[in-house]
Amino acid sequence: MQFTDKFKMTKQQAQFFAKKNLVNLIYATSKFEGTRATLPQTRTIVEGMSVSGISTDDITTIVNLKRGWQFVIDNQPPYSLTVSNEINRLVAQADSLDPGHIRTGNVTLDDTEYVPDIPDEAQVPKLINAALAQNKTQTECLLDLLLLMMRSQFYWDGNKRTAFLTINYLAIPMGIGIITVNEQQLETFNELLAPFYETNDDRQLKDWLYANCIHGLDLA
């Protein structure tokens, strides 16, 4: 598959698109954590109003994702690992052992026997830079970075949230589209994610993400 860049927006156009879809982005990302809030309830929470019947944990997840997405959309380049650390601190502060810091112990993953190595903090920036410096399109480099971050599990918790927000922090100034998995796509995403974790063969998952999960303003 050719991973050509699907969109050619300015940074301002990409920020406009992301702001207009902020609630949808928060809602979609919250489903990684199994939150039970509906889209209208998520909108109410994002607007700072109370919602009955939703757990405190789910409300906290949504509020923290709001802060994370706002940080991503405001986007103050250049990117460094510090940015991902801050994203993780924002989105995982309620459920991580040490939010905003590279993990120093083992973690296990649901639905797979794969156990990621404990990351070497000095090597993490080099791995990220290597993914971004490939002789590939910007879109493919970001998809590779997404897969690297998810499989490596750099953080104690919130790795999928951190990975998706990180690549969108980079994608917005590039103008190549917002990359996200919506609620209807989540089952397929999880079905493809488990074998990727097991084998590190990214072909099916990367092809599917490219075909289905990149959104933006069509200005042609």
C-alpha atoms as an extended CHARMM CRD file, in Angstrom:
* protein
*
       220  EXT
         1         1  MET       CA              0.0000000000        0.0000000000        0.0000000000  PROA      1               0.0000000000
         2         2  GLN       CA              1.1230000000        3.5350000000       -0.7780000000  PROA      2               0.0000000000
         3         3  PHE       CA              0.7460000000        5.7260000000        2.3030000000  PROA      3               0.0000000000
         4         4  THR       CA              0.4140000000        9.0390000000        0.5040000000  PROA      4               0.0000000000
         5         5  ASP       CA             -0.6220000000       12.0390000000        2.5910000000  PROA      5               0.0000000000
         6         6  LYS       CA             -4.4130000000       12.2730000000        2.3050000000  PROA      6               0.0000000000
         7         7  PHE       CA             -4.8090000000       15.9260000000        3.2630000000  PROA      7               0.0000000000
         8         8  LYS       CA             -2.9330000000       19.1530000000        2.6360000000  PROA      8               0.0000000000
         9         9  MET       CA             -4.1940000000       21.6060000000        5.2290000000  PROA      9               0.0000000000
        10        10  THR       CA             -2.4430000000       24.5310000000        6.8180000000  PROA      10              0.0000000000
        11        11  LYS       CA             -1.7790000000       24.3120000000       10.5360000000  PROA      11              0.0000000000
        12        12  GLN       CA             -4.6100000000       26.7910000000       11.1140000000  PROA      12              0.0000000000
        13        13  GLN       CA             -7.0320000000       24.7160000000        9.0380000000  PROA      13              0.0000000000
        14        14  ALA       CA             -6.0230000000       21.5470000000       10.8930000000  PROA      14              0.0000000000
        15        15  GLN       CA             -6.4930000000       23.2760000000       14.2470000000  PROA      15              0.0000000000
        16        16  PHE       CA             -9.9120000000       24.5250000000       13.1280000000  PROA      16              0.0000000000
        17        17  PHE       CA            -10.9260000000       20.9900000000       12.1310000000  PROA      17              0.0000000000
        18        18  ALA       CA             -9.7030000000       19.5460000000       15.4260000000  PROA      18              0.0000000000
        19        19  LYS       CA            -11.4540000000       22.2230000000       17.5010000000  PROA      19              0.0000000000
        20        20  LYS       CA            -14.7250000000       21.6610000000       15.6290000000  PROA      20              0.0000000000
        21        21  ASN       CA            -14.4420000000       17.9390000000       16.3630000000  PROA      21              0.0000000000
        22        22  LEU       CA            -13.0410000000       18.2260000000       19.8960000000  PROA      22              0.0000000000
        23        23  VAL       CA            -15.9200000000       16.4220000000       21.6080000000  PROA      23              0.0000000000
        24        24  ASN       CA            -15.8590000000       13.6140000000       19.0360000000  PROA      24              0.0000000000
        25        25  LEU       CA            -12.1010000000       13.2300000000       19.5110000000  PROA      25              0.0000000000
        26        26  ILE       CA            -12.4310000000       13.1000000000       23.2910000000  PROA      26              0.0000000000
        27        27  TYR       CA            -15.3430000000       10.6530000000       23.0460000000  PROA      27              0.0000000000
        28        28  ALA       CA            -13.4870000000        8.3490000000       20.6450000000  PROA      28              0.0000000000
        29        29  THR       CA            -10.3030000000        8.3330000000       22.7060000000  PROA      29              0.0000000000
        30        30  SER       CA            -12.2230000000        7.7250000000       25.9290000000  PROA      30              0.0000000000
        31        31  LYS       CA            -13.5300000000        4.4410000000       24.5170000000  PROA      31              0.0000000000
        32        32  PHE       CA            -10.0030000000        2.9920000000       24.7760000000  PROA      32              0.0000000000
        33        33  GLU       CA            -10.7260000000        3.0340000000       28.5180000000  PROA      33              0.0000000000
        34        34  GLY       CA            -14.2340000000        1.5870000000       28.1980000000  PROA      34              0.0000000000
        35        35  THR       CA            -16.0180000000        4.7040000000       29.4330000000  PROA      35              0.0000000000
        36        36  ARG       CA            -19.8060000000        4.3890000000       29.4660000000  PROA      36              0.0000000000
        37        37  ALA       CA            -20.6920000000        8.0180000000       28.7320000000  PROA      37              0.0000000000
        38        38  THR       CA            -22.6270000000        8.6260000000       25.5170000000  PROA      38              0.0000000000
        39        39  LEU       CA            -21.5620000000       11.2910000000       23.0410000000  PROA      39              0.0000000000
        40        40  PRO       CA            -24.1590000000       13.8060000000       24.3690000000  PROA      40              0.0000000000
        41        41  GLN       CA            -23.0670000000       13.0360000000       27.9530000000  PROA      41              0.0000000000
        42        42  THR       CA            -19.4280000000       13.5040000000       26.9390000000  PROA      42              0.0000000000
        43        43  ARG       CA            -20.3130000000       16.8950000000       25.4490000000  PROA      43              0.0000000000
        44        44  THR       CA            -21.9990000000       17.8940000000       28.7070000000  PROA      44              0.0000000000
        45        45  ILE       CA            -18.9470000000       16.8340000000       30.7380000000  PROA      45              0.0000000000
        46        46  VAL       CA            -16.6010000000       18.6770000000       28.3680000000  PROA      46              0.0000000000
        47        47  GLU       CA            -18.7270000000       21.8080000000       28.7970000000  PROA      47              0.0000000000
        48        48  GLY       CA            -18.1950000000       21.5610000000       32.5530000000  PROA      48              0.0000000000
        49        49  MET       CA            -21.6820000000       20.5040000000       33.6110000000  PROA      49              0.0000000000
        50        50  SER       CA            -22.6850000000       17.5800000000       35.7860000000  PROA      50              0.0000000000
        51        51  VAL       CA            -24.0430000000       14.3020000000       34.4120000000  PROA      51              0.0000000000
        52        52  SER       CA            -25.9530000000       11.7180000000       36.4160000000  PROA      52              0.0000000000
        53        53  GLY       CA            -25.3230000000        8.0000000000       36.1120000000  PROA      53              0.0000000000
        54        54  ILE       CA            -21.6970000000        8.2870000000       34.9770000000  PROA      54              0.0000000000
        55        55  SER       CA            -18.9400000000        7.1020000000       37.2960000000  PROA      55              0.0000000000
        56        56  THR       CA            -16.4140000000        9.4980000000       38.7520000000  PROA      56              0.0000000000
        57        57  ASP       CA            -13.6520000000        7.5240000000       37.0310000000  PROA      57              0.0000000000
        58        58  ASP       CA            -15.2800000000        7.9570000000       33.6130000000  PROA      58              0.0000000000
        59        59  ILE       CA            -15.8140000000       11.6710000000       34.1950000000  PROA      59              0.0000000000
        60        60  THR       CA            -12.1800000000       12.0390000000       35.2410000000  PROA      60              0.0000000000
        61        61  THR       CA            -11.0100000000       10.1940000000       32.1120000000  PROA      61              0.0000000000
        62        62  ILE       CA            -13.0420000000       12.5230000000       29.8860000000  PROA      62              0.0000000000
        63        63  VAL       CA            -11.9110000000       15.6910000000       31.6690000000  PROA      63              0.0000000000
        64        64  ASN       CA             -8.2710000000       14.6040000000       31.4480000000  PROA      64              0.0000000000
        65        65  LEU       CA             -8.6600000000       13.8010000000       27.7470000000  PROA      65              0.0000000000
        66        66  LYS       CA            -10.1280000000       17.2540000000       27.2120000000  PROA      66              0.0000000000
        67        67  ARG       CA             -6.9690000000       18.7410000000       28.7230000000  PROA      67              0.0000000000
        68        68  GLY       CA             -4.8010000000       16.4430000000       26.6280000000  PROA      68              0.0000000000
        69        69  TRP       CA             -6.5420000000       17.2400000000       23.3470000000  PROA      69              0.0000000000
        70        70  GLN       CA             -6.4840000000       20.9750000000       24.0810000000  PROA      70              0.0000000000
        71        71  PHE       CA             -2.7390000000       20.7180000000       24.6840000000  PROA      71              0.0000000000
        72        72  VAL       CA             -2.3540000000       18.8790000000       21.3510000000  PROA      72              0.0000000000
        73        73  ILE       CA             -4.4740000000       21.3540000000       19.3880000000  PROA      73              0.0000000000
        74        74  ASP       CA             -2.7330000000       24.4060000000       20.8740000000  PROA      74              0.0000000000
        75        75  ASN       CA              0.5250000000       22.7980000000       19.6920000000  PROA      75              0.0000000000
        76        76  GLN       CA              3.7240000000       24.5590000000       20.6330000000  PROA      76              0.0000000000
        77        77  PRO       CA              6.4710000000       22.9760000000       18.4840000000  PROA      77              0.0000000000
        78        78  PRO       CA              9.0680000000       21.6460000000       18.2380000000  PROA      78              0.0000000000
        79        79  TYR       CA              8.2560000000       18.1070000000       19.3300000000  PROA      79              0.0000000000
        80        80  SER       CA             10.4310000000       16.2300000000       21.8070000000  PROA      80              0.0000000000
        81        81  LEU       CA              9.8360000000       13.3700000000       24.2350000000  PROA      81              0.0000000000
        82        82  THR       CA              8.9050000000       16.0310000000       26.7900000000  PROA      82              0.0000000000
        83        83  VAL       CA              5.7170000000       16.5930000000       24.7860000000  PROA      83              0.0000000000
        84        84  SER       CA              4.6700000000       12.9370000000       25.0110000000  PROA      84              0.0000000000
        85        85  ASN       CA              5.5510000000       12.9230000000       28.6990000000  PROA      85              0.0000000000
        86        86  GLU       CA              3.2660000000       15.9030000000       29.2350000000  PROA      86              0.0000000000
        87        87  ILE       CA              0.4860000000       14.2690000000       27.2260000000  PROA      87              0.0000000000
        88        88  ASN       CA              0.7870000000       11.1500000000       29.3640000000  PROA      88              0.0000000000
        89        89  ARG       CA              0.7720000000       13.2390000000       32.5310000000  PROA      89              0.0000000000
        90        90  LEU       CA             -2.4350000000       14.9290000000       31.4270000000  PROA      90              0.0000000000
        91        91  VAL       CA             -4.3970000000       11.9250000000       30.1790000000  PROA      91              0.0000000000
        92        92  ALA       CA             -3.1880000000        9.2510000000       32.6190000000  PROA      92              0.0000000000
        93        93  GLN       CA             -2.7610000000       11.2220000000       35.8260000000  PROA      93              0.0000000000
        94        94  ALA       CA             -5.6470000000        9.3810000000       37.5070000000  PROA      94              0.0000000000
        95        95  ASP       CA             -4.6800000000        5.8190000000       36.6070000000  PROA      95              0.0000000000
        96        96  SER       CA             -0.9050000000        5.6700000000       36.0770000000  PROA      96              0.0000000000
        97        97  LEU       CA              1.6220000000        4.5880000000       38.6860000000  PROA      97              0.0000000000
        98        98  ASP       CA              3.8780000000        7.4790000000       37.6660000000  PROA      98              0.0000000000
        99        99  PRO       CA              2.1560000000        9.7130000000       35.0860000000  PROA      99              0.0000000000
       100       100  GLY       CA              4.4010000000       11.6100000000       32.7160000000  PROA      100             0.0000000000
       101       101  HSD       CA              7.4390000000        9.3800000000       33.2440000000  PROA      101             0.0000000000
       102       102  ILE       CA              8.8520000000        6.4410000000       31.3010000000  PROA      102             0.0000000000
       103       103  ARG       CA              8.0480000000        3.2270000000       33.1640000000  PROA      103             0.0000000000
       104       104  THR       CA             10.7400000000        1.3910000000       35.0880000000  PROA      104             0.0000000000
       105       105  GLY       CA              8.9950000000       -1.9540000000       35.6160000000  PROA      105             0.0000000000
       106       106  ASN       CA              6.9880000000       -4.6070000000       33.7990000000  PROA      106             0.0000000000
       107       107  VAL       CA              3.4220000000       -4.2700000000       32.5710000000  PROA      107             0.0000000000
       108       108  THR       CA              0.9960000000       -6.8220000000       31.1330000000  PROA      108             0.0000000000
       109       109  LEU       CA             -1.4660000000       -6.3190000000       28.2850000000  PROA      109             0.0000000000
       110       110  ASP       CA             -5.0280000000       -7.5550000000       27.9220000000  PROA      110             0.0000000000
       111       111  ASP       CA             -5.8270000000      -10.3080000000       25.3890000000  PROA      111             0.0000000000
       112       112  THR       CA             -2.1960000000      -11.1430000000       24.6430000000  PROA      112             0.0000000000
       113       113  GLU       CA              0.7430000000      -12.9870000000       26.1830000000  PROA      113             0.0000000000
       114       114  TYR       CA              3.1840000000      -10.3960000000       24.8130000000  PROA      114             0.0000000000
       115       115  VAL       CA              5.1720000000       -8.6610000000       27.5550000000  PROA      115             0.0000000000
       116       116  PRO       CA              6.9680000000       -5.5110000000       26.4000000000  PROA      116             0.0000000000
       117       117  ASP       CA             10.5340000000       -4.9280000000       27.5350000000  PROA      117             0.0000000000
       118       118  ILE       CA             11.2100000000       -2.3260000000       30.1920000000  PROA      118             0.0000000000
       119       119  PRO       CA             12.1830000000        0.7530000000       28.1730000000  PROA      119             0.0000000000
       120       120  ASP       CA             15.6300000000        2.2830000000       28.3860000000  PROA      120             0.0000000000
       121       121  GLU       CA             14.7520000000        5.9410000000       28.9080000000  PROA      121             0.0000000000
       122       122  ALA       CA             17.9070000000        7.0990000000       27.1230000000  PROA      122             0.0000000000
       123       123  GLN       CA             16.9290000000        5.0880000000       24.0370000000  PROA      123             0.0000000000
       124       124  VAL       CA             13.2830000000        6.1920000000       23.8110000000  PROA      124             0.0000000000
       125       125  PRO       CA             13.9930000000        9.5330000000       22.0390000000  PROA      125             0.0000000000
       126       126  LYS       CA             16.2630000000        7.7140000000       19.5900000000  PROA      126             0.0000000000
       127       127  LEU       CA             13.5240000000        5.1950000000       18.7470000000  PROA      127             0.0000000000
       128       128  ILE       CA             11.0050000000        7.9870000000       18.2380000000  PROA      128             0.0000000000
       129       129  ASN       CA             13.3860000000       10.0520000000       16.1040000000  PROA      129             0.0000000000
       130       130  ALA       CA             14.2310000000        7.0040000000       13.9950000000  PROA      130             0.0000000000
       131       131  ALA       CA             10.5470000000        6.4250000000       13.2500000000  PROA      131             0.0000000000
       132       132  LEU       CA             10.0820000000       10.0610000000       12.2340000000  PROA      132             0.0000000000
       133       133  ALA       CA             13.2730000000       10.2810000000       10.1570000000  PROA      133             0.0000000000
       134       134  GLN       CA             12.4430000000        7.4470000000        7.7420000000  PROA      134             0.0000000000
       135       135  ASN       CA             12.3800000000        8.0460000000        4.0060000000  PROA      135             0.0000000000
       136       136  LYS       CA              8.6030000000        7.7060000000        3.9440000000  PROA      136             0.0000000000
       137       137  THR       CA              5.6050000000       10.0090000000        3.7060000000  PROA      137             0.0000000000
       138       138  GLN       CA              4.7480000000       12.0040000000        6.8030000000  PROA      138             0.0000000000
       139       139  THR       CA              1.5990000000        9.9320000000        7.2350000000  PROA      139             0.0000000000
       140       140  GLU       CA              3.4460000000        6.6240000000        7.1710000000  PROA      140             0.0000000000
       141       141  CYS       CA              6.0820000000        7.8810000000        9.6050000000  PROA      141             0.0000000000
       142       142  LEU       CA              3.3570000000        8.8910000000       12.0490000000  PROA      142             0.0000000000
       143       143  LEU       CA              1.5850000000        5.5520000000       11.7130000000  PROA      143             0.0000000000
       144       144  ASP       CA              4.9080000000        3.8180000000       12.3980000000  PROA      144             0.0000000000
       145       145  LEU       CA              5.4100000000        5.9980000000       15.4690000000  PROA      145             0.0000000000
       146       146  LEU       CA              1.8960000000        5.1920000000       16.6850000000  PROA      146             0.0000000000
       147       147  LEU       CA              2.5520000000        1.4690000000       16.4070000000  PROA      147             0.0000000000
       148       148  LEU       CA              5.9740000000        1.7770000000       18.0380000000  PROA      148             0.0000000000
       149       149  MET       CA              4.5760000000        3.6540000000       21.0250000000  PROA      149             0.0000000000
       150       150  MET       CA              1.6610000000        1.2970000000       21.5330000000  PROA      150             0.0000000000
       151       151  ARG       CA              3.6950000000       -1.8980000000       21.3020000000  PROA      151             0.0000000000
       152       152  SER       CA              6.6310000000       -0.5790000000       23.3540000000  PROA      152             0.0000000000
       153       153  GLN       CA              4.3400000000        0.6430000000       26.1590000000  PROA      153             0.0000000000
       154       154  PHE       CA              6.7330000000        3.4160000000       27.1720000000  PROA      154             0.0000000000
       155       155  TYR       CA              4.4870000000        4.4740000000       30.0630000000  PROA      155             0.0000000000
       156       156  TRP       CA              2.8770000000        2.7360000000       33.0260000000  PROA      156             0.0000000000
       157       157  ASP       CA             -0.6190000000        3.4190000000       31.6820000000  PROA      157             0.0000000000
       158       158  GLY       CA             -2.4190000000        5.4290000000       29.0200000000  PROA      158             0.0000000000
       159       159  ASN       CA             -0.1620000000        4.2680000000       26.2050000000  PROA      159             0.0000000000
       160       160  LYS       CA             -2.8040000000        4.1680000000       23.4420000000  PROA      160             0.0000000000
       161       161  ARG       CA             -4.1240000000        7.5620000000       24.4900000000  PROA      161             0.0000000000
       162       162  THR       CA             -0.6150000000        8.9980000000       24.6320000000  PROA      162             0.0000000000
       163       163  ALA       CA              0.3760000000        7.4780000000       21.2860000000  PROA      163             0.0000000000
       164       164  PHE       CA             -2.6640000000        8.8040000000       19.4300000000  PROA      164             0.0000000000
       165       165  LEU       CA             -2.3920000000       12.2670000000       20.9360000000  PROA      165             0.0000000000
       166       166  THR       CA              1.3520000000       12.3650000000       20.2230000000  PROA      166             0.0000000000
       167       167  ILE       CA              0.9650000000       11.6190000000       16.5350000000  PROA      167             0.0000000000
       168       168  ASN       CA             -1.8020000000       14.1970000000       16.2570000000  PROA      168             0.0000000000
       169       169  TYR       CA              0.4000000000       16.7710000000       17.9660000000  PROA      169             0.0000000000
       170       170  LEU       CA              2.7640000000       16.1580000000       15.0570000000  PROA      170             0.0000000000
       171       171  ALA       CA              0.0610000000       15.7980000000       12.3870000000  PROA      171             0.0000000000
       172       172  ILE       CA             -1.6620000000       19.1300000000       13.0450000000  PROA      172             0.0000000000
       173       173  PRO       CA              1.1920000000       21.4220000000       11.9170000000  PROA      173             0.0000000000
       174       174  MET       CA              1.8400000000       19.0540000000        8.9960000000  PROA      174             0.0000000000
       175       175  GLY       CA             -1.7920000000       19.4470000000        7.9130000000  PROA      175             0.0000000000
       176       176  ILE       CA             -2.0800000000       15.7810000000        6.9370000000  PROA      176             0.0000000000
       177       177  GLY       CA             -5.2320000000       14.9730000000        8.9050000000  PROA      177             0.0000000000
       178       178  ILE       CA             -6.3390000000       13.8230000000       12.3350000000  PROA      178             0.0000000000
       179       179  ILE       CA             -5.7230000000       10.1270000000       13.0600000000  PROA      179             0.0000000000
       180       180  THR       CA             -8.2500000000        8.5380000000       15.4040000000  PROA      180             0.0000000000
       181       181  VAL       CA            -10.2600000000        5.3530000000       15.9420000000  PROA      181             0.0000000000
       182       182  ASN       CA            -13.9750000000        5.9460000000       16.4990000000  PROA      182             0.0000000000
       183       183  GLU       CA            -16.3260000000        3.8510000000       18.6010000000  PROA      183             0.0000000000
       184       184  GLN       CA            -17.6470000000        1.8530000000       15.6360000000  PROA      184             0.0000000000
       185       185  GLN       CA            -14.0930000000        0.9560000000       14.6070000000  PROA      185             0.0000000000
       186       186  LEU       CA            -12.8990000000       -0.0560000000       18.0600000000  PROA      186             0.0000000000
       187       187  GLU       CA            -13.7360000000       -3.7630000000       17.7790000000  PROA      187             0.0000000000
       188       188  THR       CA            -11.8140000000       -4.1240000000       14.5030000000  PROA      188             0.0000000000
       189       189  PHE       CA             -8.9360000000       -2.0910000000       15.9150000000  PROA      189             0.0000000000
       190       190  ASN       CA             -8.6600000000       -4.3880000000       18.9400000000  PROA      190             0.0000000000
       191       191  GLU       CA             -8.8820000000       -7.5030000000       16.7610000000  PROA      191             0.0000000000
       192       192  LEU       CA             -5.9260000000       -6.2770000000       14.7070000000  PROA      192             0.0000000000
       193       193  LEU       CA             -3.9780000000       -4.9160000000       17.6690000000  PROA      193             0.0000000000
       194       194  ALA       CA             -3.5980000000       -8.2010000000       19.5590000000  PROA      194             0.0000000000
       195       195  PRO       CA             -1.7920000000      -10.1080000000       16.7600000000  PROA      195             0.0000000000
       196       196  PHE       CA              0.3620000000       -7.0520000000       16.0980000000  PROA      196             0.0000000000
       197       197  TYR       CA              1.4570000000       -7.1020000000       19.7360000000  PROA      197             0.0000000000
       198       198  GLU       CA              2.2390000000      -10.8110000000       19.4910000000  PROA      198             0.0000000000
       199       199  THR       CA              4.1760000000      -10.7930000000       16.1980000000  PROA      199             0.0000000000
       200       200  ASN       CA              5.2610000000       -7.1800000000       15.5640000000  PROA      200             0.0000000000
       201       201  ASP       CA              3.8970000000       -7.6550000000       12.0280000000  PROA      201             0.0000000000
       202       202  ASP       CA              2.2160000000       -4.2960000000       11.4500000000  PROA      202             0.0000000000
       203       203  ARG       CA              0.9830000000       -4.7250000000        7.8720000000  PROA      203             0.0000000000
       204       204  GLN       CA             -2.7000000000       -5.4110000000        8.4980000000  PROA      204             0.0000000000
       205       205  LEU       CA             -3.1140000000       -2.8910000000       11.2860000000  PROA      205             0.0000000000
       206       206  LYS       CA             -1.2160000000       -0.1270000000        9.5130000000  PROA      206             0.0000000000
       207       207  ASP       CA             -3.1100000000       -0.6630000000        6.2570000000  PROA      207             0.0000000000
       208       208  TRP       CA             -6.4300000000       -0.5770000000        8.1190000000  PROA      208             0.0000000000
       209       209  LEU       CA             -5.5420000000        2.5640000000       10.0690000000  PROA      209             0.0000000000
       210       210  TYR       CA             -4.5050000000        4.3170000000        6.8760000000  PROA      210             0.0000000000
       211       211  ALA       CA             -7.6510000000        3.2960000000        5.0040000000  PROA      211             0.0000000000
       212       212  ASN       CA            -10.1460000000        4.1020000000        7.7500000000  PROA      212             0.0000000000
       213       213  CYS       CA             -8.8320000000        6.3960000000       10.4710000000  PROA      213             0.0000000000
       214       214  ILE       CA             -7.4720000000        9.5980000000        8.8930000000  PROA      214             0.0000000000
       215       215  HSD       CA             -9.8200000000       12.5900000000        8.7530000000  PROA      215             0.0000000000
       216       216  GLY       CA             -9.5690000000       16.2040000000        7.6760000000  PROA      216             0.0000000000
       217       217  LEU       CA            -10.8790000000       19.0410000000        5.5390000000  PROA      217             0.0000000000
       218       218  ASP       CA            -11.0570000000       18.2240000000        1.8450000000  PROA      218             0.0000000000
       219       219  LEU       CA            -10.0940000000       21.5600000000        0.3200000000  PROA      219             0.0000000000
       220       220  ALA       CA             -9.7280000000       20.4380000000       -3.3050000000  PROA      220             0.0000000000
